[in-house]
Amino acid sequence: MVRVGSFIFSLFFLFQVASAQTFVQGKALADASLKEKAVWMEKLASDDSEEATRILQYWLDGILVYWPQENRLVRGIKEGRRYQLQDLMTEEALGAVSSREIDRVKTNNSLRSALKQVLGSRQLGSSDRNVRLSAIAELKRRPDYKVLPLLKKREASEQDDQVARQLSELIGLVLLESAEANDQMEGLRRISGGLSPEVKDSLSRFLLNPNLDPGVVEVAQRELDAITRSLMYWGIGQDLFFGLSLGSVLLLAAIGLAITFGVMGVINMAHGEFIMLGAYTTFVIQQWIPATSMWSLLISIPTAFVVSGTAGIILERLVIRHLYGRPLETLLATFGVSLILQQLVRTVFGPLNQSVVTPDLLSGALDINAAFSVTYNRLFVIAFALCVLVTLWGVMQRTPFGVRVRAVTMNRGMASSMGVQTQRVDALSQLTNVGPNLGQSYIVDSFMVVVFGGVGNLFGTVFAALSLGVANKMLEPLSGAVLAKILILVFIILFIQKRPRGLFALKGRAAED
Amino acid sequence: MIGLRLRQLVFASIIALIAYVFLANVMFPASMGMALDSYSLTIVGKYLCFAMLAVALDLVWGYCGILSLGHAAFFSLGGYAMGMYLMRQIGERGTYGHPVLPDFMVFLNWEQLPWFWYGFDAFWFAGLMIFFAPGILAFVFGWFAFRSRVSGVYLSIITQALTYALMLAFFRNEMGFGGNNGLTDFKDLLGYPLTSDGVRVWLMLSSGLALLLSLFLCQKLLATKFGRVLVAVRDSESRTRFLGYRVEHFKLVAFVMSAMIAGLAGALYVPQVGIINPGEFSPLASIEVVVWVALGGRGSLYGAALGAIVVNAAKTFFTGFYPEAWLFFLGAMFVISTLYLPRGILGALEDLAQQVRGKAPKLSQEGLS
């Protein structure tokens, strides 16, 4: 009896005061049963004030507490075993208390989702368009016919195009919940062309309803088919983009390898470690310059270039030049160097992975629609690979140095007899060994790229890198990542049988043996 | 010939080792505590298996010019064949006590034995597979590769791709080879418990005998006309082909034989270390084998065996006492052996001996490049 009495009393109290300004006395809320809490929530929902919004939000977050000492609701944040109390509105600190001195306003799952609904429709009126967009996204998950009037009202006053489109889609989803065929048709018209998973799910669910008008079913089925089809196309596009970005990474890793192999006839097994050196250079620079600034990136690219290049020149001077004409021995010696470099890095930086922070400019994504988004760092890798490629191509085709390099590639003996200093060409060609933050795990892959594309051929390397990257990403959803990789390897092993010199074999003028 | 004497020395010391273990551990185990303890036995047995793998690689690399960067794949396949036999021998003593299925299959809720596990409960079948699994892979791979004249670094890279692909495949649980845990918890071999000293002694002795046998066989093979053609292929493949030899057939026979020796080495290795997992397939493992051969002396079977034992002894020492320094040391060995010891330790010793006697060192290096 006492409970019911207090419930009636609190309702009475709420009707009396109406505004949340006096709602600070929250003992009733903290003590209420879950059913009573639902009623409280409805009341708060009809109150437009800032304070009501805050109470709902804190309630949802689980940090709304009743403080008996001052007899009001406050915000309590748990810190260790104590609660830091803050005023609801001003967020002014009210001191720390132990958990026994306060009552948390508890929730359960159904209350929580109802709270989300209420807050979601409330945020639709926010002046920040991002808040409005996320509120719409939240409401889309569980379309509720009850909020339809509110949505219609918002739609009439919405200015922003994108928000209006999303809102219209949401209204479409809500209309599908209606029992009227007209409303349903209107809903279908609104969601037509939408690609988000929510739209697809709602449509599939909608079609399970046995009491539908045959005409509506036909339209809905057509819409669902169209959505499935275009999702498939966009999915292929997404795979293609991922594949291209993976291919660009492979290209950056493999292009230096292709040149050293092509020009010097040398397989550089330490190539992966040069990439690693470049990556660690970036890491070290980020320790000095805050990683989030663009400067860090602008400085680390040329520095990584210089560091790896220097390492390349040292390697050439100390080891490789003693082993020219003996490719297998060079392979072994450079492998030894790669082991030494690996252990060196492990000793200096520790065995754990160090994280390199992506600059702000490169994080984030460009959402084209619900099924297709372009992340900036992938886009950057593609653009960077393109720049490197164009520069390299320019150097190789348009400068005296490039002419010499190509001459040496075709026939070392002939070129040196024509007065080209092959040694110097060799030393300089090591300079191309650099990429941004890549792991050494790419080494086997980049060998595959070089072998597949044909040695010493820029175009072949580009083609091989991009096609292997795309093929890898295309196969992944079909067979899983590991199996995709195995399939690619098996394909290359088979392919080499057919074209032992790669896809675009260089027509060398040197005879075999 | 001092060179011949060095070779004989290697051969003789392996025989002496076997004889010592046989006498001290089998014939007179009680006398004066001369017997090796089971830890040293396992270590020595492991080295002997590695030496055999090195001999197998030297047969194709040193005498036929095929630098395989995937020989650990054949070693591991032989090891897996042996491991499958040992798994089937566990029977009901596994954690789950299933009479047929190994533990990991019960764990994965498999209903029955995959088809490729049939027959491995019989030792003779497993014994055949130790040779056939690597042999058939080598045959198929070599058939395609040599027929289309893939050679030099291209061949090296695709052998590396082969072992890398196998490693990824064996890491998958769906393959039915125990995923990344591999095969382990072996109980007994031919009815004798694996942990007993007696079995360890016999495993080590059979590894030594198998090494001697493979050294002997390879040497005999290389002394025949077939062996001469192999060396000719190494030194100039095109010329040999123009002389009318089917180069690819010679290469294929050598490659398959080498794979089988590697498989046997793997099969003897697994019961001694008690585990086989996909890590054995890693490209790094294969490349390590190459450095054993390069350091010991490429183109000399005894050198290869010696190199394997020396490098692995160094590895045991370094990983035990200075784990940080091991990769530095291994890397340095790669560089030094290729730059300064083109014919390995054995070759260097031979040259030194000849210089002491006042003769110019043999000029037989250009063929090896």
mmCIF file of C-alpha atoms in Angstrom, chain A residues 15 60 69 152 162 199 243 272 315 325 339 381 417 421 440 444 451 475 480:
data_model
loop_
_atom_site.group_PDB
_atom_site.id
_atom_site.type_symbol
_atom_site.label_atom_id
_atom_site.label_comp_id
_atom_site.label_asym_id
_atom_site.label_seq_id
_atom_site.Cartn_x
_atom_site.Cartn_y
_atom_site.Cartn_z
ATOM 1 C CA PHE A 15 1.797 16.887 -12.522
ATOM 2 C CA LEU A 60 20.808 6.106 -20.054
ATOM 3 C CA GLN A 69 21.906 14.382 1.822
ATOM 4 C CA LYS A 152 6.834 14.465 -40.161
ATOM 5 C CA GLN A 162 21.569 15.024 -46.550
ATOM 6 C CA VAL A 199 16.539 -0.848 -45.194
ATOM 7 C CA GLY A 243 42.314 -4.455 -53.926
ATOM 8 C CA GLY A 272 61.750 -6.024 -46.558
ATOM 9 C CA LEU A 315 74.829 -2.651 -48.318
ATOM 10 C CA GLY A 325 77.321 -12.095 -61.365
ATOM 11 C CA LEU A 339 68.584 -11.138 -40.171
ATOM 12 C CA VAL A 381 48.496 5.075 -50.417
ATOM 13 C CA SER A 417 82.084 -1.134 -72.754
ATOM 14 C CA GLN A 421 79.937 3.384 -65.070
ATOM 15 C CA GLN A 440 58.381 -6.965 -43.485
ATOM 16 C CA VAL A 444 57.220 -12.885 -49.931
ATOM 17 C CA VAL A 451 58.278 -12.787 -60.509
ATOM 18 C CA LEU A 475 38.846 -13.953 -53.398
ATOM 19 C CA GLY A 480 38.565 -16.542 -46.498
#
